[in-house]
Short mmCIF file of C-alpha atoms and ligand atoms in Angstrom, two decimals:
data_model
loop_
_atom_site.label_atom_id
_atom_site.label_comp_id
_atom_site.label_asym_id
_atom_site.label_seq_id
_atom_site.Cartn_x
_atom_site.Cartn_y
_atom_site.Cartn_z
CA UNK A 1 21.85 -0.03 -19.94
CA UNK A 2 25.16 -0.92 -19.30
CA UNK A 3 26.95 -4.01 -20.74
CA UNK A 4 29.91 -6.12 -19.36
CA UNK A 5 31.77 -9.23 -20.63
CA UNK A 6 33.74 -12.50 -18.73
CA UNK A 7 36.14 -13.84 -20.87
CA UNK A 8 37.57 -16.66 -19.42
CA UNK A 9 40.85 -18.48 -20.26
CA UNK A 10 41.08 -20.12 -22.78
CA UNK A 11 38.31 -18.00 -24.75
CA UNK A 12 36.09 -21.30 -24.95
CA UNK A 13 33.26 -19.60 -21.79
CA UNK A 14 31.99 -16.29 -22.21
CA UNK A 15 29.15 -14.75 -19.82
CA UNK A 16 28.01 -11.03 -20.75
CA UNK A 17 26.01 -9.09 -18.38
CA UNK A 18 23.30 -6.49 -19.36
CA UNK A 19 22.44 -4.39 -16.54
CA UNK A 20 18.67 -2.46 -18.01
CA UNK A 21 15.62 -2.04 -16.80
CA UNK A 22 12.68 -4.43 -17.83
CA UNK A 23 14.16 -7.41 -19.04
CA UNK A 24 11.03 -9.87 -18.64
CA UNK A 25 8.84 -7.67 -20.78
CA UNK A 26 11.76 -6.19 -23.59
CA UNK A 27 15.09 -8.23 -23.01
CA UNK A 28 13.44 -12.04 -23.36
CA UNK A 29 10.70 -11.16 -25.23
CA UNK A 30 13.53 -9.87 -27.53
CA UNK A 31 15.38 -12.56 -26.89
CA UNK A 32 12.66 -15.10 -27.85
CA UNK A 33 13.06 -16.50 -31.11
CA UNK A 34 16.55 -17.53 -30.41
CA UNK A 35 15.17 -19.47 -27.37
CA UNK A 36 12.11 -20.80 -29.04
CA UNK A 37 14.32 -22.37 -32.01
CA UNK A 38 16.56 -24.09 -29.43
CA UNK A 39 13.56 -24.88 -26.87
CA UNK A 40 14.30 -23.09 -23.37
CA UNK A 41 12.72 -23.56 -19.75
CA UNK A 42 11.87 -20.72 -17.32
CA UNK A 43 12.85 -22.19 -13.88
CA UNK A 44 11.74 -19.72 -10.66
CA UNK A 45 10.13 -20.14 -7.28
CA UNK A 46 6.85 -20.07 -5.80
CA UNK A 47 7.27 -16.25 -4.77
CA UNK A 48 8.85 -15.16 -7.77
CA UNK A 49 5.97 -16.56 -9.81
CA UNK A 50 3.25 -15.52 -7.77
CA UNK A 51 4.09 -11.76 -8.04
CA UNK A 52 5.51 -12.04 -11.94
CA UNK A 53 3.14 -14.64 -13.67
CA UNK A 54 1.60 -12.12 -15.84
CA UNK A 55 4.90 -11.35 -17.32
CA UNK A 56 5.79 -14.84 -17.43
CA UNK A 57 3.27 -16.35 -18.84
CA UNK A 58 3.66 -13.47 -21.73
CA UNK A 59 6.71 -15.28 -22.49
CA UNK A 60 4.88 -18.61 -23.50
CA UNK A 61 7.49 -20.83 -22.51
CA UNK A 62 7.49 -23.97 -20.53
CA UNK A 63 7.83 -22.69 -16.64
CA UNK A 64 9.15 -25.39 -13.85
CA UNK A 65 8.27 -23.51 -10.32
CA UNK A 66 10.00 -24.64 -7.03
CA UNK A 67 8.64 -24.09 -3.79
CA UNK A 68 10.67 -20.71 -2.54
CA UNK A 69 13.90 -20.73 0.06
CA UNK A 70 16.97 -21.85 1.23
CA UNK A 71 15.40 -25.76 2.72
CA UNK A 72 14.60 -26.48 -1.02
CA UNK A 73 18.26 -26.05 -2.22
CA UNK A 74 17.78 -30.42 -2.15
CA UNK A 75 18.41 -32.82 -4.13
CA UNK A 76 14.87 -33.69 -4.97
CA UNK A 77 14.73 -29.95 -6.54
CA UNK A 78 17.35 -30.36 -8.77
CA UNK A 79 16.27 -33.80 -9.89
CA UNK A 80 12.70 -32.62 -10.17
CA UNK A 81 14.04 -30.13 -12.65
CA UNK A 82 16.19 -32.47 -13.94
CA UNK A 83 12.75 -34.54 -15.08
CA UNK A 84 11.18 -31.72 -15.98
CA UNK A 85 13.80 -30.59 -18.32
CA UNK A 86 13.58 -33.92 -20.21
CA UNK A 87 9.72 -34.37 -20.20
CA UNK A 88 9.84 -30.85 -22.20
CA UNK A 89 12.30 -32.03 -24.87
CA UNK A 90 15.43 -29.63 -23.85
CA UNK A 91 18.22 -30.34 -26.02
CA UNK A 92 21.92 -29.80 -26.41
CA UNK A 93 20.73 -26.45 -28.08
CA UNK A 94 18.48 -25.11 -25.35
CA UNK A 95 18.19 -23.04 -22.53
CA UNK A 96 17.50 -23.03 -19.26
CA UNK A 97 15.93 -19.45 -18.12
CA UNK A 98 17.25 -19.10 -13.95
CA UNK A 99 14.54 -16.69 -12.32
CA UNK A 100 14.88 -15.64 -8.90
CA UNK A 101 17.08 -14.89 -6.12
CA UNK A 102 20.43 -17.29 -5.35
CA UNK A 103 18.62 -20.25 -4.48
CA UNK A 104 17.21 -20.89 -8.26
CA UNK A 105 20.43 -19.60 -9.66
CA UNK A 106 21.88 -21.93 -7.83
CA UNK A 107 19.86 -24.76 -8.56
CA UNK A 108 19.38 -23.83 -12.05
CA UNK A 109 22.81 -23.40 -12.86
CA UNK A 110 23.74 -26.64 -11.84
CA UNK A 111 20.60 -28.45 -13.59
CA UNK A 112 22.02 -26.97 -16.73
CA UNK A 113 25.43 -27.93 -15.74
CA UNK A 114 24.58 -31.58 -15.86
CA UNK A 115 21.79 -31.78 -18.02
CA UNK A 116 23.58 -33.34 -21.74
CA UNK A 117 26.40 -32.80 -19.93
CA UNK A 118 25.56 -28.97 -20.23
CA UNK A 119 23.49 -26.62 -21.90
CA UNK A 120 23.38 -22.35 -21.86
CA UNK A 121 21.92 -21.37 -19.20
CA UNK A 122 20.51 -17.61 -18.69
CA UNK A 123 20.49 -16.12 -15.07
CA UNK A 124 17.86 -13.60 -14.81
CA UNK A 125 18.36 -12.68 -10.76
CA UNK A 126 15.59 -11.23 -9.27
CA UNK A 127 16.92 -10.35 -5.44
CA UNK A 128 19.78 -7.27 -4.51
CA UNK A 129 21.89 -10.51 -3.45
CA UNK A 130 21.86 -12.19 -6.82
CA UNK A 131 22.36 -9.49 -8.81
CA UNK A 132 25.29 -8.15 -6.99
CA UNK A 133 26.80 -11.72 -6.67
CA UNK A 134 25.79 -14.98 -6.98
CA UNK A 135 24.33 -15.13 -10.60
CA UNK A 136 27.90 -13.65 -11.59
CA UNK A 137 30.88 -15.91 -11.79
CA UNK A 138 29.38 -19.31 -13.16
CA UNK A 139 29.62 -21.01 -9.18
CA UNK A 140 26.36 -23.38 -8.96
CA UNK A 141 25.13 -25.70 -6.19
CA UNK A 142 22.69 -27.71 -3.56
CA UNK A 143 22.69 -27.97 0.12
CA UNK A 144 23.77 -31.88 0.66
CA UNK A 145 24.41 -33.90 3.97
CA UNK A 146 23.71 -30.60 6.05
CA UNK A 147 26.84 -28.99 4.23
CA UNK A 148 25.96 -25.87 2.35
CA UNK A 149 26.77 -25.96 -1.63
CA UNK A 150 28.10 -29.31 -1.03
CA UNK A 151 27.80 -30.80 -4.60
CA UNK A 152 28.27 -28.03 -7.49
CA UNK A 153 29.84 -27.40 -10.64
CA UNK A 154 31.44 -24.26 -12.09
CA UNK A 155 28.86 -23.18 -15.14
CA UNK A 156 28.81 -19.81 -16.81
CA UNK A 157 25.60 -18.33 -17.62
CA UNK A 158 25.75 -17.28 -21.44
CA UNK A 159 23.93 -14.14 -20.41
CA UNK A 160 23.18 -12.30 -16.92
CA UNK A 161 20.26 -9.78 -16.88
CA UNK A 162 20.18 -7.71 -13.96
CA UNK A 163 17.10 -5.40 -13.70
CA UNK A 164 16.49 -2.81 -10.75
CA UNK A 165 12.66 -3.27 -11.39
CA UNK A 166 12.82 -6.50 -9.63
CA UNK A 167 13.56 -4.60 -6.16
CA UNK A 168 10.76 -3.08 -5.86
CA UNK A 169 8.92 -5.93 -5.06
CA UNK A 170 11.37 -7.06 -2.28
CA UNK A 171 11.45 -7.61 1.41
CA UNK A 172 13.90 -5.31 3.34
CA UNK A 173 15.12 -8.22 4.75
CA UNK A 174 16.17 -9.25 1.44
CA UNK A 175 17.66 -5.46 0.61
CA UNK A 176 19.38 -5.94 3.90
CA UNK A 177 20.46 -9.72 2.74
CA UNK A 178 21.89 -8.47 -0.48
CA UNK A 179 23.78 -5.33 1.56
CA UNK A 180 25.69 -8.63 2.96
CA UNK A 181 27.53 -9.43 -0.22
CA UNK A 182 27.54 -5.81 -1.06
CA UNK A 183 29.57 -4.79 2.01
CA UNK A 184 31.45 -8.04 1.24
CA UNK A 185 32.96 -6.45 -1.66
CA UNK A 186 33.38 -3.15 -0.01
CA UNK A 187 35.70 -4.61 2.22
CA UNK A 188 37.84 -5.55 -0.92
CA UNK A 189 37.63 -2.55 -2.91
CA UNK A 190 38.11 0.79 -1.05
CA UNK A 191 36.58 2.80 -3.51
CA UNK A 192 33.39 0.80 -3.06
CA UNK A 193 34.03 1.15 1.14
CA UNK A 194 33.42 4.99 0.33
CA UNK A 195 30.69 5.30 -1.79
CA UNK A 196 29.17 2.95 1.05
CA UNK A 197 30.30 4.67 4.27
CA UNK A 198 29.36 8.41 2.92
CA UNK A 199 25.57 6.85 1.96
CA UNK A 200 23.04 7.96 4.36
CA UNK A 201 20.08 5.77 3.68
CA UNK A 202 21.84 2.04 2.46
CA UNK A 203 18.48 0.83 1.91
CA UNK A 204 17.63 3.40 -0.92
CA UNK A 205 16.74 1.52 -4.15
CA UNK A 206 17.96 4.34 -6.43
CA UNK A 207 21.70 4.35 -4.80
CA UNK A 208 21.45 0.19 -4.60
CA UNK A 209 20.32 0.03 -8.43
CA UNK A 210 23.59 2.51 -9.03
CA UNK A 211 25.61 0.39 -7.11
CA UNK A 212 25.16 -3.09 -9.23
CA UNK A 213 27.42 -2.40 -11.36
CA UNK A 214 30.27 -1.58 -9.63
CA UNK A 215 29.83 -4.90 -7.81
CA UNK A 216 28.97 -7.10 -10.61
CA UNK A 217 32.29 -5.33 -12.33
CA UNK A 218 34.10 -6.01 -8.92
CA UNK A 219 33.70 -9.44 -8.65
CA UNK A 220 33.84 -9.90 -12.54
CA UNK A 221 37.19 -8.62 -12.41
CA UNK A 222 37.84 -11.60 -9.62
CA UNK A 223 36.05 -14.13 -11.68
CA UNK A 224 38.10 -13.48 -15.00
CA UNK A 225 41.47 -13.92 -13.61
CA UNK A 226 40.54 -16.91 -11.17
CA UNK A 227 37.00 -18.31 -12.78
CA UNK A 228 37.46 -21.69 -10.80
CA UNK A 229 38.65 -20.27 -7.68
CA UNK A 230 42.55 -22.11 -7.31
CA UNK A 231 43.66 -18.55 -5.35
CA UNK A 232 42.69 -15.09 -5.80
CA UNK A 233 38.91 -15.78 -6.24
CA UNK A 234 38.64 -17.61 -2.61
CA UNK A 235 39.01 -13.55 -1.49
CA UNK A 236 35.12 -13.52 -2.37
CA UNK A 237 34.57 -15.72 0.76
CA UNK A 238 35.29 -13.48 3.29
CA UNK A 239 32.97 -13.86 6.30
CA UNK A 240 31.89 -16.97 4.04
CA UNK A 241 33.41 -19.60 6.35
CA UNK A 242 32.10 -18.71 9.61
CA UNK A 243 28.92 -17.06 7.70
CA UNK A 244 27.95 -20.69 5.84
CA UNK A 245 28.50 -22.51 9.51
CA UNK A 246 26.14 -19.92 10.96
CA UNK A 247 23.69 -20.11 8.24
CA UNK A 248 23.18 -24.01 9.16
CA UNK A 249 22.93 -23.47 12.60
CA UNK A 250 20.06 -21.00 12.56
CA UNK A 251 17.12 -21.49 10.78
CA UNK A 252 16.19 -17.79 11.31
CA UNK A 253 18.78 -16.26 9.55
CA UNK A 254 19.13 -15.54 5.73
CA UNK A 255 22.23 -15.95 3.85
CA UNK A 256 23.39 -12.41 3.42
CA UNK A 257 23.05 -11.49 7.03
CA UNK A 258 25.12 -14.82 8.18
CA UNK A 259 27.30 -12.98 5.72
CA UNK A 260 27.49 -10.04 7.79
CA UNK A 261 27.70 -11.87 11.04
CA UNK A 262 30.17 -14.36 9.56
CA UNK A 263 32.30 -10.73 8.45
CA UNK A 264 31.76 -8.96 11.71
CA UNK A 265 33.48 -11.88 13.67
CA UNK A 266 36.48 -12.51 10.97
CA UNK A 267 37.00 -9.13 10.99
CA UNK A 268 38.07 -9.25 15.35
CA UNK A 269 39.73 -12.51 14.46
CA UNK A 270 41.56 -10.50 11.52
CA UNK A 271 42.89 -7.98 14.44
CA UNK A 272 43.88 -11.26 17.08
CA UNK A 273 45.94 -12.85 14.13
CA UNK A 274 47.34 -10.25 11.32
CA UNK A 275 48.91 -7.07 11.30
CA UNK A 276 45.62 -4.99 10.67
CA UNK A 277 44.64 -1.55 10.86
CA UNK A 278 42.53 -1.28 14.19
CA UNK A 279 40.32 2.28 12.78
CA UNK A 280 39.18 1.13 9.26
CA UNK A 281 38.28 -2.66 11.16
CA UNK A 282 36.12 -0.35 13.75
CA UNK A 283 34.59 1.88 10.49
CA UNK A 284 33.89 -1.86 8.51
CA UNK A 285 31.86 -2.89 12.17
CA UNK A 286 30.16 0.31 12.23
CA UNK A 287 29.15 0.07 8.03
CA UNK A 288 27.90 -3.74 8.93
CA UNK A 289 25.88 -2.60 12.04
CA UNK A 290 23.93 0.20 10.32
CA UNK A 291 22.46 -3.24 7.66
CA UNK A 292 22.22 -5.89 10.33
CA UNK A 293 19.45 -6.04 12.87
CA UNK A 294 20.21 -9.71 14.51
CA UNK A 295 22.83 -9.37 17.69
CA UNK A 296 23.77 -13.44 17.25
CA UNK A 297 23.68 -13.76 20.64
CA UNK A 298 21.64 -17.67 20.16
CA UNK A 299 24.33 -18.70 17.67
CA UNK A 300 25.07 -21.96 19.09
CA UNK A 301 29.18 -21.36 18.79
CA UNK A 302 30.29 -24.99 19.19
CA UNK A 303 27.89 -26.47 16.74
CA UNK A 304 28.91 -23.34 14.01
CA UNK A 305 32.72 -23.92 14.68
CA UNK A 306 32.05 -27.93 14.33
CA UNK A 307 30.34 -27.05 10.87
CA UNK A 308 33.15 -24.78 9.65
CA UNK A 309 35.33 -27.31 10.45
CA UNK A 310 33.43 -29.81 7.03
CA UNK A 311 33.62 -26.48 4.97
CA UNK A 312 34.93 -27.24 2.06
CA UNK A 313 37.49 -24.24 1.94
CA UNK A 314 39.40 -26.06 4.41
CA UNK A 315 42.82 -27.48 3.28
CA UNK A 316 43.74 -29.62 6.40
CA UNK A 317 41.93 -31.27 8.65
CA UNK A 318 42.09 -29.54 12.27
CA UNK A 319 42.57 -26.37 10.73
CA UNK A 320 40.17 -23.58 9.80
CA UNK A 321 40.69 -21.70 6.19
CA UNK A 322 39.28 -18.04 5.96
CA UNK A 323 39.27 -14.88 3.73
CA UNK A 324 39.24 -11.79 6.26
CA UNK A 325 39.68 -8.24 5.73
CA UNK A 326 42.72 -6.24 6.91
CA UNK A 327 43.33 -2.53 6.00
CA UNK A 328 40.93 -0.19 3.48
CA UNK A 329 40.64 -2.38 0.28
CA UNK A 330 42.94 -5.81 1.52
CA UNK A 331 42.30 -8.93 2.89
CA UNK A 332 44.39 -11.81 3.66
CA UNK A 333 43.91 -15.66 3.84
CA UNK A 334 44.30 -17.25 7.39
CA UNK A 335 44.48 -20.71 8.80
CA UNK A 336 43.70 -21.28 12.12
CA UNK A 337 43.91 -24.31 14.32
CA UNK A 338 40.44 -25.53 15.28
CA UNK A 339 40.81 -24.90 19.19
CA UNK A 340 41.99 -21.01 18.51
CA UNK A 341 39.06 -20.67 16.37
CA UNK A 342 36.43 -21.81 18.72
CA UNK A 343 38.14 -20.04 21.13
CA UNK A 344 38.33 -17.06 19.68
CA UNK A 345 34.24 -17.05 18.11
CA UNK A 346 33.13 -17.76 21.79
CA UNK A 347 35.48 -14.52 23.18
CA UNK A 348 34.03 -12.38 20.45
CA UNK A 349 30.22 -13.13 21.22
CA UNK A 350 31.11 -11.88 24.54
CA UNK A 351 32.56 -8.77 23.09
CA UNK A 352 29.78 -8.39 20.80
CA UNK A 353 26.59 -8.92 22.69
P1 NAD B 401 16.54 -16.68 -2.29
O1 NAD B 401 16.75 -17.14 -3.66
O2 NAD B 401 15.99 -17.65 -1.30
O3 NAD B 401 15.58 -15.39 -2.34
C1 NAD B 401 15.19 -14.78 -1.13
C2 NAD B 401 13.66 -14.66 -1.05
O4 NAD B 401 13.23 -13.61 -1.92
C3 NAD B 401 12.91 -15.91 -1.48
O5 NAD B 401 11.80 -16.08 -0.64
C4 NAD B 401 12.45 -15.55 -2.89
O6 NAD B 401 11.27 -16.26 -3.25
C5 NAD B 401 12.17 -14.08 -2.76
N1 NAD B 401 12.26 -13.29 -3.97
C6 NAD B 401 13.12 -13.42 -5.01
N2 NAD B 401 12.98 -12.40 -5.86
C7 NAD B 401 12.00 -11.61 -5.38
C8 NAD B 401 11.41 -10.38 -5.81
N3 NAD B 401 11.84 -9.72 -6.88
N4 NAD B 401 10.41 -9.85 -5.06
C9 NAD B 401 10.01 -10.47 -3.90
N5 NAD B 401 10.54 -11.62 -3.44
C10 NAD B 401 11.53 -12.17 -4.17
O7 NAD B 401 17.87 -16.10 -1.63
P2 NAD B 401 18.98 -15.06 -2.12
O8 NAD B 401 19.27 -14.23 -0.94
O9 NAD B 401 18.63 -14.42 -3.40
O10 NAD B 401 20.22 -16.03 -2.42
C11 NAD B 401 20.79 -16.80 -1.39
C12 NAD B 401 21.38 -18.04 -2.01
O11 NAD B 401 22.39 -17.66 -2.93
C13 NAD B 401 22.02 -18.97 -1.00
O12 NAD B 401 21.65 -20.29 -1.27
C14 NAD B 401 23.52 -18.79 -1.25
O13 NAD B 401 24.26 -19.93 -0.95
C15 NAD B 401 23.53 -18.48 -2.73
N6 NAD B 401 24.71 -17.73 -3.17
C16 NAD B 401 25.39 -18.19 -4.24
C17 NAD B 401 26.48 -17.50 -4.74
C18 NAD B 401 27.18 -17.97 -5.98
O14 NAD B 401 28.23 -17.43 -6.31
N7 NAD B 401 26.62 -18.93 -6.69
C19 NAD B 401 26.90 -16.31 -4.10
C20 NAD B 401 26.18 -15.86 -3.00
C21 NAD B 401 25.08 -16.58 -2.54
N1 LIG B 402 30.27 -15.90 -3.88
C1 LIG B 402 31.64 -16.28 -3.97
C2 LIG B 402 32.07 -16.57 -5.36
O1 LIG B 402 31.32 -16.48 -6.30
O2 LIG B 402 33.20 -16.93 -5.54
#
């Protein structure tokens, strides 16, 4: 078991993380007369329940179950929560329970964000991704007007369990989604880079249960000097901006791995732009190639660039803002006018495919 604490400023928001095996059947069990005296909801997906319900229902608390993946990240989720929520009585003093990968994280952060103006919320993440990432760091959101995590509100979860037993129910696709934001924060901490580049088989569940911690203490590290992202947190976007305009252009493709593509293309434009160091660029390529099995070649370049252009990292309006890596361990923030960007995404699919 391994413990870890965000204190943010001000001391008022505190999130502690418990990394430990078998947190549905010990941890909130444990955990349940707290909940039951304030009233709490267990909010997961269709999936999630299907292959846990036995634990779940062991629980006996209210569960509200969304249908599973990214196209659900809607409005009429969150309000259908939202309804749910108050036809079970939540108050001030409850808690909403977040089961599942990023997308009810997401969601369910945000629910209890707004819900009596805010209540706890617990993130329980069930996929590599959302252990090593988004249930960490309080950032909560829906898909709106075809702009991904459009409307959202900064929320820390009161606690974050992270269990390894959850992986062994997973997709590779989803190991190799969650290897995204992993080699995400490899590219900002070198030591990280290492442990990654010497690993034979990335997809091993004993080295990716080892590695959660060092990226939940990575980006907690991030997250307690910049918790609402005014500088040094926006480094936790890299490959984000192209990534997130890629993600809404193909329906095929996962989060994490328009992560990686959205990483392996900043990472050329990186080397057009910045002083950069040409050999650890080539080794980051190589470490992203070994997770990613898609080539991009049908990304549809003018409609990704178009959609990068709404993100809402951007600063000014014909200019593109992103996070890209530079040397072992460094990135650097770069704004790029809109024409060098497009130009510059259409020279590297040539490159690449
Ligand atoms: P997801 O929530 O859609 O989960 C992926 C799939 O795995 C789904 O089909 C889900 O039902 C299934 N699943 C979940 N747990 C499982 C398990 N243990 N066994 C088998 N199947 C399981 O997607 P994700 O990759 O977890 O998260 C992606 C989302 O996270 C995106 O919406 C992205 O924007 C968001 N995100 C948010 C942050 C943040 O800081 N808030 C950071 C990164 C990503
Ligand atoms: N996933 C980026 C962040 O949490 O800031």
């Amino acid at each position: 078991m391994r413990t870890f604490h965000i204190k943010l400023k001000g001391g008022a928001q505190k999130s502690t993380i418990v990394c430990r095996k078998d947190v549905l059947a010990k941890q909130l069990k444990g955990d349940l007369s707290w909940l039951n005296a304030g009233g709490a909801l267990i909010f997961t997906d269709s999936n999630v329940y299907a292959l846990y319900q036995r634990q779940i229902k062991k629980l006996s608390l209210p569960v509200f179950v969304m249908a599973a993946g990214e196209e659900h990240k809607t409005e009429e989720t969150l309000f259908a929560l939202l309804k749910e929520m108050a036809e079970v009585g939540l108050r001030r003093t409850s808690t909403l329970i977040a089961l599942g990968g990023g997308v009810v994280g997401d969601i369910g952060g945000l629910a209890a964000s707004l819900y009596m103006r805010g209540i706890a919320c617990i993130q329980v993440p069930t996929t590599l991704l959302a252990q090593v990432d988004s249930s960490v760091g309080g950032k909560t959101a829906i898909d709106f007007c075809g702009v991904k995590n459009l409307i959202g509100a900064f929320h820390q979860p009161v606690y974050v369990y992270a269990d390894p037993t959850f992986f062994k129910t997973l997709p590779a696709r989803e190991l190799r989604c969650g290897l995204g934001e992993i080699i995400k924060h490899a590219a900002l901490n070198a030591e990280l880079f290492d442990k990654l580049s010497a690993q034979d088989d990335l997809f091993d569940m004993d080295f990716l249960a080892r590695i959660v911690p060092d990226n939940i203490q990575i980006k907690a590290d991030v997250v307690e000097k910049d918790p609402t992202e005014r500088g040094l947190r926006r480094c936790l976007n890299l490959g984000h901006t192209t990534g997130h305009a890629i993600e809404l252009t193909q329906n095929d493709l996962s989060h994490g791995e328009c992560v990686l593509l959205g990483l392996l293309y900043e990472s050329r434009i990186a080397a057009r732009h910045l002083q950069t160091d040409g050999a650890y660029l080539a080794a980051l390529s190589a470490l992203i190639k070994r997770v990613l099995i898609c080539d991009g070649k049908s990304i549809d370049i003018e409609r990704a660039a178009h959609l990068a252009l709404l993100d809402k990292k951007n600063t000014k309006q014909d200019t593109v803002t992103l996070s890209v890596p530079t040397k072992k361990g460094e990135f650097a923030f770069l704004e790029l006018d809109y024409a060098d960007y497009v130009r510059d995404l259409k020279e590297i699919r040539e490159e690449l495919c």
